[in-house]
C-alpha positions as YAML, in Angstrom:
chain: A
units: angstrom
residues:
- id: 1
  name: MET
  ca: [-52.96, 35.68, 27.29]
- id: 2
  name: PRO
  ca: [-54.71, 36.06, 30.61]
- id: 3
  name: LEU
  ca: [-54.25, 39.93, 31.86]
- id: 4
  name: ALA
  ca: [-53.49, 37.95, 34.75]
- id: 5
  name: ALA
  ca: [-50.99, 36.44, 33.66]
- id: 6
  name: TYR
  ca: [-48.99, 39.85, 32.99]
- id: 7
  name: MET
  ca: [-49.26, 41.12, 36.79]
- id: 8
  name: PRO
  ca: [-46.54, 39.44, 37.99]
- id: 9
  name: ILE
  ca: [-44.10, 41.65, 34.59]
- id: 10
  name: ALA
  ca: [-46.04, 44.76, 36.33]
- id: 11
  name: LEU
  ca: [-44.58, 44.02, 40.08]
- id: 12
  name: ILE
  ca: [-41.02, 43.11, 38.14]
- id: 13
  name: VAL
  ca: [-41.40, 46.11, 36.08]
- id: 14
  name: VAL
  ca: [-42.33, 48.64, 39.48]
- id: 15
  name: SER
  ca: [-39.90, 46.76, 41.21]
- id: 16
  name: ASN
  ca: [-36.94, 47.16, 39.27]
- id: 17
  name: VAL
  ca: [-37.69, 50.85, 38.55]
- id: 18
  name: PHE
  ca: [-37.61, 51.78, 42.05]
- id: 19
  name: TYR
  ca: [-35.10, 49.03, 43.25]
- id: 20
  name: ALA
  ca: [-32.95, 51.21, 40.74]
- id: 21
  name: ILE
  ca: [-33.54, 54.79, 42.10]
- id: 22
  name: CYS
  ca: [-33.08, 53.31, 46.20]
- id: 23
  name: ALA
  ca: [-29.92, 51.26, 44.60]
- id: 24
  name: LYS
  ca: [-28.39, 54.95, 42.88]
- id: 25
  name: SER
  ca: [-29.48, 57.02, 45.93]
- id: 26
  name: THR
  ca: [-27.89, 54.83, 48.46]
- id: 27
  name: PRO
  ca: [-25.46, 57.17, 50.19]
- id: 28
  name: ALA
  ca: [-21.97, 57.53, 49.65]
- id: 29
  name: ASP
  ca: [-20.36, 56.99, 52.61]
- id: 30
  name: LEU
  ca: [-22.77, 54.10, 53.92]
- id: 31
  name: ASN
  ca: [-20.84, 50.50, 53.54]
- id: 32
  name: PRO
  ca: [-23.32, 48.84, 50.66]
- id: 33
  name: MET
  ca: [-23.02, 46.29, 53.53]
- id: 34
  name: ALA
  ca: [-24.56, 47.49, 56.08]
- id: 35
  name: GLY
  ca: [-27.12, 48.87, 54.23]
- id: 36
  name: LEU
  ca: [-27.98, 45.56, 52.40]
- id: 37
  name: THR
  ca: [-28.31, 44.36, 56.51]
- id: 38
  name: VAL
  ca: [-31.57, 46.78, 56.87]
- id: 39
  name: THR
  ca: [-33.33, 45.79, 53.46]
- id: 40
  name: TYR
  ca: [-33.00, 42.58, 54.34]
- id: 41
  name: LEU
  ca: [-33.84, 42.59, 57.78]
- id: 42
  name: VAL
  ca: [-37.23, 45.19, 56.16]
- id: 43
  name: GLY
  ca: [-37.48, 42.41, 53.25]
- id: 44
  name: ALA
  ca: [-37.48, 39.10, 56.12]
- id: 45
  name: VAL
  ca: [-40.26, 40.98, 57.87]
- id: 46
  name: CYS
  ca: [-42.30, 41.63, 55.18]
- id: 47
  name: SER
  ca: [-42.03, 38.62, 54.27]
- id: 48
  name: GLY
  ca: [-43.20, 37.21, 57.20]
- id: 49
  name: GLY
  ca: [-45.90, 38.98, 57.45]
- id: 50
  name: LEU
  ca: [-47.20, 38.38, 53.33]
- id: 51
  name: TYR
  ca: [-46.38, 34.72, 53.75]
- id: 52
  name: TYR
  ca: [-48.96, 35.09, 57.40]
- id: 53
  name: ALA
  ca: [-51.77, 36.71, 54.99]
- id: 54
  name: MET
  ca: [-51.54, 34.98, 52.52]
- id: 55
  name: SER
  ca: [-51.52, 31.51, 54.19]
- id: 56
  name: GLY
  ca: [-54.29, 31.55, 56.49]
- id: 57
  name: GLY
  ca: [-52.38, 30.68, 58.98]
- id: 58
  name: GLY
  ca: [-50.19, 28.52, 58.20]
- id: 59
  name: SER
  ca: [-46.93, 27.24, 60.11]
- id: 60
  name: LEU
  ca: [-43.47, 29.47, 58.53]
- id: 61
  name: ILE
  ca: [-41.45, 26.91, 60.52]
- id: 62
  name: LYS
  ca: [-43.82, 23.46, 58.55]
- id: 63
  name: GLU
  ca: [-42.94, 25.40, 55.24]
- id: 64
  name: TYR
  ca: [-39.05, 25.32, 55.89]
- id: 65
  name: GLN
  ca: [-39.45, 21.23, 55.75]
- id: 66
  name: HIS
  ca: [-40.00, 22.45, 52.23]
- id: 67
  name: LEU
  ca: [-36.60, 24.06, 51.81]
- id: 68
  name: ASN
  ca: [-34.42, 23.09, 49.57]
- id: 69
  name: TRP
  ca: [-30.47, 24.24, 47.98]
- id: 70
  name: SER
  ca: [-32.24, 26.77, 46.20]
- id: 71
  name: THR
  ca: [-32.95, 28.93, 48.61]
- id: 72
  name: PHE
  ca: [-29.81, 29.17, 50.52]
- id: 73
  name: LEU
  ca: [-28.19, 29.76, 46.65]
- id: 74
  name: LEU
  ca: [-30.33, 32.50, 46.53]
- id: 75
  name: GLY
  ca: [-30.29, 34.34, 49.26]
- id: 76
  name: LEU
  ca: [-26.10, 33.98, 48.34]
- id: 77
  name: VAL
  ca: [-26.90, 34.81, 44.96]
- id: 78
  name: ILE
  ca: [-29.49, 38.00, 46.05]
- id: 79
  name: VAL
  ca: [-26.27, 39.59, 47.63]
- id: 80
  name: GLY
  ca: [-24.64, 39.86, 44.65]
- id: 81
  name: LEU
  ca: [-27.96, 41.40, 42.48]
- id: 82
  name: GLU
  ca: [-27.26, 43.81, 45.77]
- id: 83
  name: ALA
  ca: [-23.93, 44.30, 45.81]
- id: 84
  name: GLY
  ca: [-23.28, 44.59, 42.24]
- id: 85
  name: ALA
  ca: [-26.12, 47.37, 41.92]
- id: 86
  name: ILE
  ca: [-25.31, 49.27, 44.38]
- id: 87
  name: TRP
  ca: [-21.04, 49.37, 43.49]
- id: 88
  name: MET
  ca: [-23.08, 49.70, 39.28]
- id: 89
  name: TYR
  ca: [-23.84, 53.36, 40.57]
- id: 90
  name: LYS
  ca: [-20.96, 54.08, 43.19]
- id: 91
  name: VAL
  ca: [-18.87, 53.74, 40.07]
- id: 92
  name: GLY
  ca: [-21.06, 55.58, 37.64]
- id: 93
  name: TRP
  ca: [-22.90, 54.08, 35.98]
- id: 94
  name: ASN
  ca: [-26.23, 56.30, 35.03]
- id: 95
  name: VAL
  ca: [-29.88, 54.05, 35.60]
- id: 96
  name: ASN
  ca: [-30.68, 54.34, 32.36]
- id: 97
  name: THR
  ca: [-27.10, 53.20, 30.97]
- id: 98
  name: GLY
  ca: [-25.78, 50.30, 33.49]
- id: 99
  name: GLN
  ca: [-29.95, 48.74, 33.82]
- id: 100
  name: LEU
  ca: [-29.66, 48.38, 30.32]
- id: 101
  name: LEU
  ca: [-26.32, 47.03, 29.55]
- id: 102
  name: HIS
  ca: [-26.82, 44.08, 32.15]
- id: 103
  name: SER
  ca: [-30.31, 43.39, 31.49]
- id: 104
  name: SER
  ca: [-29.26, 42.97, 27.48]
- id: 105
  name: ILE
  ca: [-25.67, 40.92, 28.67]
- id: 106
  name: LEU
  ca: [-28.43, 38.21, 30.92]
- id: 107
  name: ALA
  ca: [-31.37, 38.23, 28.08]
- id: 108
  name: VAL
  ca: [-28.10, 37.00, 26.32]
- id: 109
  name: VAL
  ca: [-26.68, 34.65, 28.78]
- id: 110
  name: LEU
  ca: [-30.04, 33.75, 29.42]
- id: 111
  name: ILE
  ca: [-30.72, 32.78, 26.03]
- id: 112
  name: PHE
  ca: [-28.00, 29.61, 26.69]
- id: 113
  name: VAL
  ca: [-28.96, 28.86, 30.40]
- id: 114
  name: GLY
  ca: [-32.67, 28.43, 29.26]
- id: 115
  name: TYR
  ca: [-30.67, 26.49, 26.07]
- id: 116
  name: PHE
  ca: [-28.80, 23.88, 28.26]
- id: 117
  name: LEU
  ca: [-30.13, 23.82, 31.46]
- id: 118
  name: TYR
  ca: [-34.01, 23.75, 30.40]
- id: 119
  name: HIS
  ca: [-34.14, 22.51, 26.52]
- id: 120
  name: GLU
  ca: [-35.42, 25.32, 25.30]
- id: 121
  name: ALA
  ca: [-36.22, 25.88, 22.06]
- id: 122
  name: ILE
  ca: [-33.82, 28.97, 20.24]
- id: 123
  name: THR
  ca: [-36.21, 29.93, 17.99]
- id: 124
  name: PRO
  ca: [-35.19, 32.34, 15.39]
- id: 125
  name: SER
  ca: [-37.13, 35.10, 16.52]
- id: 126
  name: LYS
  ca: [-35.01, 34.90, 19.87]
- id: 127
  name: LEU
  ca: [-31.87, 34.62, 17.41]
- id: 128
  name: ILE
  ca: [-33.19, 38.40, 16.37]
- id: 129
  name: GLY
  ca: [-33.56, 39.29, 19.79]
- id: 130
  name: LEU
  ca: [-30.05, 38.28, 21.01]
- id: 131
  name: ALA
  ca: [-28.89, 40.08, 18.01]
- id: 132
  name: SER
  ca: [-31.03, 43.35, 18.91]
- id: 133
  name: CYS
  ca: [-29.91, 42.57, 22.29]
- id: 134
  name: SER
  ca: [-25.90, 42.21, 21.10]
- id: 135
  name: VAL
  ca: [-26.33, 45.39, 19.43]
- id: 136
  name: GLY
  ca: [-27.21, 47.48, 21.60]
- id: 137
  name: ILE
  ca: [-24.49, 46.07, 24.00]
- id: 138
  name: PHE
  ca: [-22.46, 47.75, 20.78]
- id: 139
  name: PHE
  ca: [-24.34, 50.90, 21.28]
- id: 140
  name: LEU
  ca: [-24.92, 51.24, 24.71]
- id: 141
  name: SER
  ca: [-20.74, 51.13, 26.30]
- id: 142
  name: ARG
  ca: [-19.96, 53.12, 23.52]
...
C-alpha cells in the first residue's frame, strides 16, 4: 500500500490523541452539552473554511443538494461520541484504559457489522484479532 494510504490513519491517530486529551481536560464544572456547542461551532467554521480552501471556490449551498439521511444521523452520532467520551472521563476512567476498552469492544462489534451489513469476509486472521480483543477486554475490565 502506498505511503499516502496511511495519511488518513495518521490523521485519525493524531486527532484521537488530542481528542482524548481535550475530553479528559474538559472542566469538571462545565456542562458537557454547553461545551459541545462551542466545539461544534469551531468545527463548523473549520469545516466551512476547509471546504472553500479545498474546493477551489465551489458552492457550499449547492453541495447541500447531495445530503442524505446519513449526514443528519452522523450529527447525532457524533454528539453521542463526544458526550460519551467526556462522561467516561468524568466518571473516572483513565485515558489509557477507557480508550482501549471502548476501542476493543468497538473492534469486536465492527467485525459483525462489516459481515452483516457490508458482506465483508470474516477471515481466520480477523478471528484471531477478535479473540485478542476479547482477551484484552477481559484484562482491561479487571
